[in-house]
mmCIF file of C-alpha atoms in Angstrom:
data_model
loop_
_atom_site.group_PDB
_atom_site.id
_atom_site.type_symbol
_atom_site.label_atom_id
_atom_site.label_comp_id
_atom_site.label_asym_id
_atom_site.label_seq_id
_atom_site.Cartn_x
_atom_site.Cartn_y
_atom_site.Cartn_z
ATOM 1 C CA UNK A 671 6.885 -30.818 22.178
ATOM 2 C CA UNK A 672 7.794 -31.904 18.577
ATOM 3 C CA UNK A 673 6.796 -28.900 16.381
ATOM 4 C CA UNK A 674 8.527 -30.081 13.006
ATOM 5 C CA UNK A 675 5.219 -31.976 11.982
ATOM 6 C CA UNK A 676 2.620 -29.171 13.219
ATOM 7 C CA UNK A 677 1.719 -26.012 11.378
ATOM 8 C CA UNK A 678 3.349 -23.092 12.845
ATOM 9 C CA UNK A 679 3.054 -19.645 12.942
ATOM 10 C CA UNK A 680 5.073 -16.700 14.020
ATOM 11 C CA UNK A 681 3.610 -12.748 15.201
ATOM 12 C CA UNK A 682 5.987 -9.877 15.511
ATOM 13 C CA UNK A 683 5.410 -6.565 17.156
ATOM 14 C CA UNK A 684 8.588 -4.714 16.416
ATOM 15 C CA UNK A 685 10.212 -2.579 19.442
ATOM 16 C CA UNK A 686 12.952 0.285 19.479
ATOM 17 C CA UNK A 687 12.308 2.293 22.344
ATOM 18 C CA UNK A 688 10.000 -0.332 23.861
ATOM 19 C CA UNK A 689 10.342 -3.748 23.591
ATOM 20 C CA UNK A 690 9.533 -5.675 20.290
ATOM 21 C CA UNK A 691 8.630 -9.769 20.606
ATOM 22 C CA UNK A 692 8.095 -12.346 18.196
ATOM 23 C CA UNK A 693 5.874 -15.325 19.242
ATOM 24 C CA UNK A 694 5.862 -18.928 18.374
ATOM 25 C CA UNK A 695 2.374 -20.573 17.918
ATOM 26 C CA UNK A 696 1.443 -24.351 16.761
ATOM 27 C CA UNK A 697 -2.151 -25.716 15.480
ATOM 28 C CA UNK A 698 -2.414 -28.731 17.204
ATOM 29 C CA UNK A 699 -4.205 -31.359 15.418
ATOM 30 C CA UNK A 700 -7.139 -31.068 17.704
ATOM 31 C CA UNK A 701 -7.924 -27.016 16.868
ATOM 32 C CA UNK A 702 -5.766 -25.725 19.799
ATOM 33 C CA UNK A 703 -2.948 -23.193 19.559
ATOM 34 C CA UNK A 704 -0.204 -22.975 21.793
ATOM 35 C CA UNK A 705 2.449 -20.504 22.442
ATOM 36 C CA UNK A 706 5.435 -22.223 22.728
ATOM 37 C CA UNK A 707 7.968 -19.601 22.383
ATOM 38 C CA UNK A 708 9.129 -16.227 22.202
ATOM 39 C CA UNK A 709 11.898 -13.948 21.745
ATOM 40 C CA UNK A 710 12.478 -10.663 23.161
ATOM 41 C CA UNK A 711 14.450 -7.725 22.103
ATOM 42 C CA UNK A 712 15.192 -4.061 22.264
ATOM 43 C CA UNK A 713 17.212 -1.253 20.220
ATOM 44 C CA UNK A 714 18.268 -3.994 17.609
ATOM 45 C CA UNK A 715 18.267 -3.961 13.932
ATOM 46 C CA UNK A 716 16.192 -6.028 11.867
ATOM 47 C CA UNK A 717 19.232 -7.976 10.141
ATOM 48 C CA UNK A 718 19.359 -9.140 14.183
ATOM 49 C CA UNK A 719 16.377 -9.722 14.975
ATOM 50 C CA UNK A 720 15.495 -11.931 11.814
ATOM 51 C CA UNK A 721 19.281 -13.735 12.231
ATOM 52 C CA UNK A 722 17.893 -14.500 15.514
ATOM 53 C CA UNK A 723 14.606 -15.519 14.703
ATOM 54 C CA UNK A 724 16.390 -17.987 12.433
ATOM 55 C CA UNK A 725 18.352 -19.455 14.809
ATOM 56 C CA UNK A 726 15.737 -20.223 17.318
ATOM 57 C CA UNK A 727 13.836 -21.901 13.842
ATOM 58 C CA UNK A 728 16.911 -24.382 13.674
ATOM 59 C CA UNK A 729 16.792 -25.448 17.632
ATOM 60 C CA UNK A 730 12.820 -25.924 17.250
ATOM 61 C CA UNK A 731 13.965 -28.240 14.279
ATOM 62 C CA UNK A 732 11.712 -26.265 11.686
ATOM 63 C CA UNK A 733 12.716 -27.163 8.504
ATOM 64 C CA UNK A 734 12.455 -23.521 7.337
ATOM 65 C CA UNK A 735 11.108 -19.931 8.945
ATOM 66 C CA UNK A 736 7.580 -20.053 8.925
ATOM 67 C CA UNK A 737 5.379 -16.955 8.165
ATOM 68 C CA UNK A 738 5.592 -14.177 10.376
ATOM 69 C CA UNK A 739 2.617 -11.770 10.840
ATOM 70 C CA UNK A 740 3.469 -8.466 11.233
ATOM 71 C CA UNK A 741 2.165 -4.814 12.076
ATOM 72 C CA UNK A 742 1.597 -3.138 8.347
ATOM 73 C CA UNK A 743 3.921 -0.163 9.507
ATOM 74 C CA UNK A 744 6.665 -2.489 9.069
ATOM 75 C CA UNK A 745 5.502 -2.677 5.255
ATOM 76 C CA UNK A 746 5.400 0.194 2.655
ATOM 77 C CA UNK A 747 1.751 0.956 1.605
ATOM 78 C CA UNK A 748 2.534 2.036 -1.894
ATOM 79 C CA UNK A 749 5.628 1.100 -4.083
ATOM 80 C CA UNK A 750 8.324 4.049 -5.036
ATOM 81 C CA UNK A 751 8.698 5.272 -0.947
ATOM 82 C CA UNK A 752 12.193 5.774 -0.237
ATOM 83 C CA UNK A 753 14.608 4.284 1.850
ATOM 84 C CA UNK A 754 13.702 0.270 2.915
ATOM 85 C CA UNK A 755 11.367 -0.174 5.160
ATOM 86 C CA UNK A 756 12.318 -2.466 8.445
ATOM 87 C CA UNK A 757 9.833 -5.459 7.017
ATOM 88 C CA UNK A 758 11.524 -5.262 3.784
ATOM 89 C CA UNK A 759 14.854 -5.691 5.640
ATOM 90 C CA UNK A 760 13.577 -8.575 7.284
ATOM 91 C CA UNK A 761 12.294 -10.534 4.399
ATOM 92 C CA UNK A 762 15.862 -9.787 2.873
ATOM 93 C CA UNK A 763 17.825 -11.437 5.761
ATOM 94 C CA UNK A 764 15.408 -14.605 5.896
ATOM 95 C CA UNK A 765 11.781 -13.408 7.778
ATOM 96 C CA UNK A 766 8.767 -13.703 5.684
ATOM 97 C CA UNK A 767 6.873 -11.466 7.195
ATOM 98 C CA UNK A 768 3.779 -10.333 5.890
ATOM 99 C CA UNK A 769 1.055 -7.510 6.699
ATOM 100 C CA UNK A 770 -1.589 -8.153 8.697
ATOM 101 C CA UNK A 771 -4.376 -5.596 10.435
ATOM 102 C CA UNK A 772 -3.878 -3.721 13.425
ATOM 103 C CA UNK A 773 -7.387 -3.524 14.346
ATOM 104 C CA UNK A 774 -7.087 -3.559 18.874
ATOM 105 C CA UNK A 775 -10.855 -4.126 18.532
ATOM 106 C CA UNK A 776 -11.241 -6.756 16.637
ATOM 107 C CA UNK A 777 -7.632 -8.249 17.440
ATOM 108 C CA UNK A 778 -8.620 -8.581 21.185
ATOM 109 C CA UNK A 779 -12.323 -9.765 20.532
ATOM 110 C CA UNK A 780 -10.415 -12.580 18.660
ATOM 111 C CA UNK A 781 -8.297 -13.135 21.710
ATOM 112 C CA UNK A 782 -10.734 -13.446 24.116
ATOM 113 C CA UNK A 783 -12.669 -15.946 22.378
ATOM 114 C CA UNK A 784 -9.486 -18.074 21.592
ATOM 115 C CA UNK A 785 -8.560 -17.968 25.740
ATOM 116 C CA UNK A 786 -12.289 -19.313 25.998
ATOM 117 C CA UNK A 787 -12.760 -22.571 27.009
ATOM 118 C CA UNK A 788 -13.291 -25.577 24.751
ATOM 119 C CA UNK A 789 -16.586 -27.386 25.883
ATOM 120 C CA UNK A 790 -15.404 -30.741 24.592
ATOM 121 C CA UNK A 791 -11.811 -30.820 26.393
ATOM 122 C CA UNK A 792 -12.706 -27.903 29.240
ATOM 123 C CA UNK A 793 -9.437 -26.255 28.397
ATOM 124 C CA UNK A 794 -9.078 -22.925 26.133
ATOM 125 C CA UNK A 795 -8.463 -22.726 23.059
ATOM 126 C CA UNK A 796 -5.082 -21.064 22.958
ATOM 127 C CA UNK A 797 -2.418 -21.983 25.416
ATOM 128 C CA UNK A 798 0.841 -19.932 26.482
ATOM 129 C CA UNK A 799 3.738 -22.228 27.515
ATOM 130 C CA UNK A 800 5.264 -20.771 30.915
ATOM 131 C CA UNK A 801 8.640 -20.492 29.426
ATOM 132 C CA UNK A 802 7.245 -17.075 27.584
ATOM 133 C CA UNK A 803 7.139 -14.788 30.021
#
C-alpha cells in the first residue's frame, strides 16, 4: 500500500511497566481507515521511541511525521509544572503529538461503530492489517 498520497494519522499509548504502542492509520479515499502499522515498545525513553517512530515514517515514504494523538498525561495541563513532561520530550526529538481525551466510554462507542460494517461495500469501516499484531 502506497501511503505517501493518503492522509495519515498516528495514536500513541505510552508504556513503561506495560507495553506502550503507536499505531499507523490511513483515510482511504473511500471513508475507510486502515491500520497499517504499529510499533511496540517497553522501558524506553521518549528520545527512542520518537527516533523510532521517525524511522519507520522514512520506510513508509512519509514525507514528514504526521500527527500523533496522544493520552493528555503525556501533556502538562497548566504551564510553569516542573521538570518536562514525556510529550514535551517527544515533540522536541521530532513527534507532534498532541492531547486528545481519554474518555473509555466514548473512545470505545467510537470503535465499535468504526468496526461496523459499511452497507455500500459490506466491509467495516476500519481495517487492521495482520502485520500488527
Amino acid at each position: 500500500m502506497k501511503v505517501s498520497n493518503l492522509r495519515v494519522g498516528l495514536g500513541l499509548d505510552w508504556g513503561n511497566a506495560s507495553p506502550g504502542a503507536v499505531l499507523w492509520g490511513a483515510a482511504l479515499p473511500d471513508g475507510h481507515v486502515t491500520i497499517f502499522d504499529e510499533l511496540k515498545f517497553q522501558r524506553q525513553t521518549a528520545k527512542d521511541v520518537a527516533d523510532a517512530v521517525k524511522k519507520k515514517c522514512k520506510e513508509w515514504g512519509l514525507p514528514k511525521v504526521p500527527p500523533c494523538a496522544c493520552d493528555p498525561s503525556l501533556l502538562p495541563a497548566k504551564q510553569g509544572e516542573r521538570g518536562e513532561w514525556i510529550g514535551l520530550t517527544l515533540i522536541r526529538h521530532g513527534l507532534p503529538v498532541s492531547r486528545v481525551s481519554n474518555d473509555r466510554k466514548n473512545g470505545w462507542q467510537r470503535v465499535h461503530e468504526a468496526l461496523g460494517v459499511d452497507p455500500m461495500s459490506g466491509t467495516p469501516w476500519m481495517t487492521v492489517h495482520p502485520r500488527c499484531k
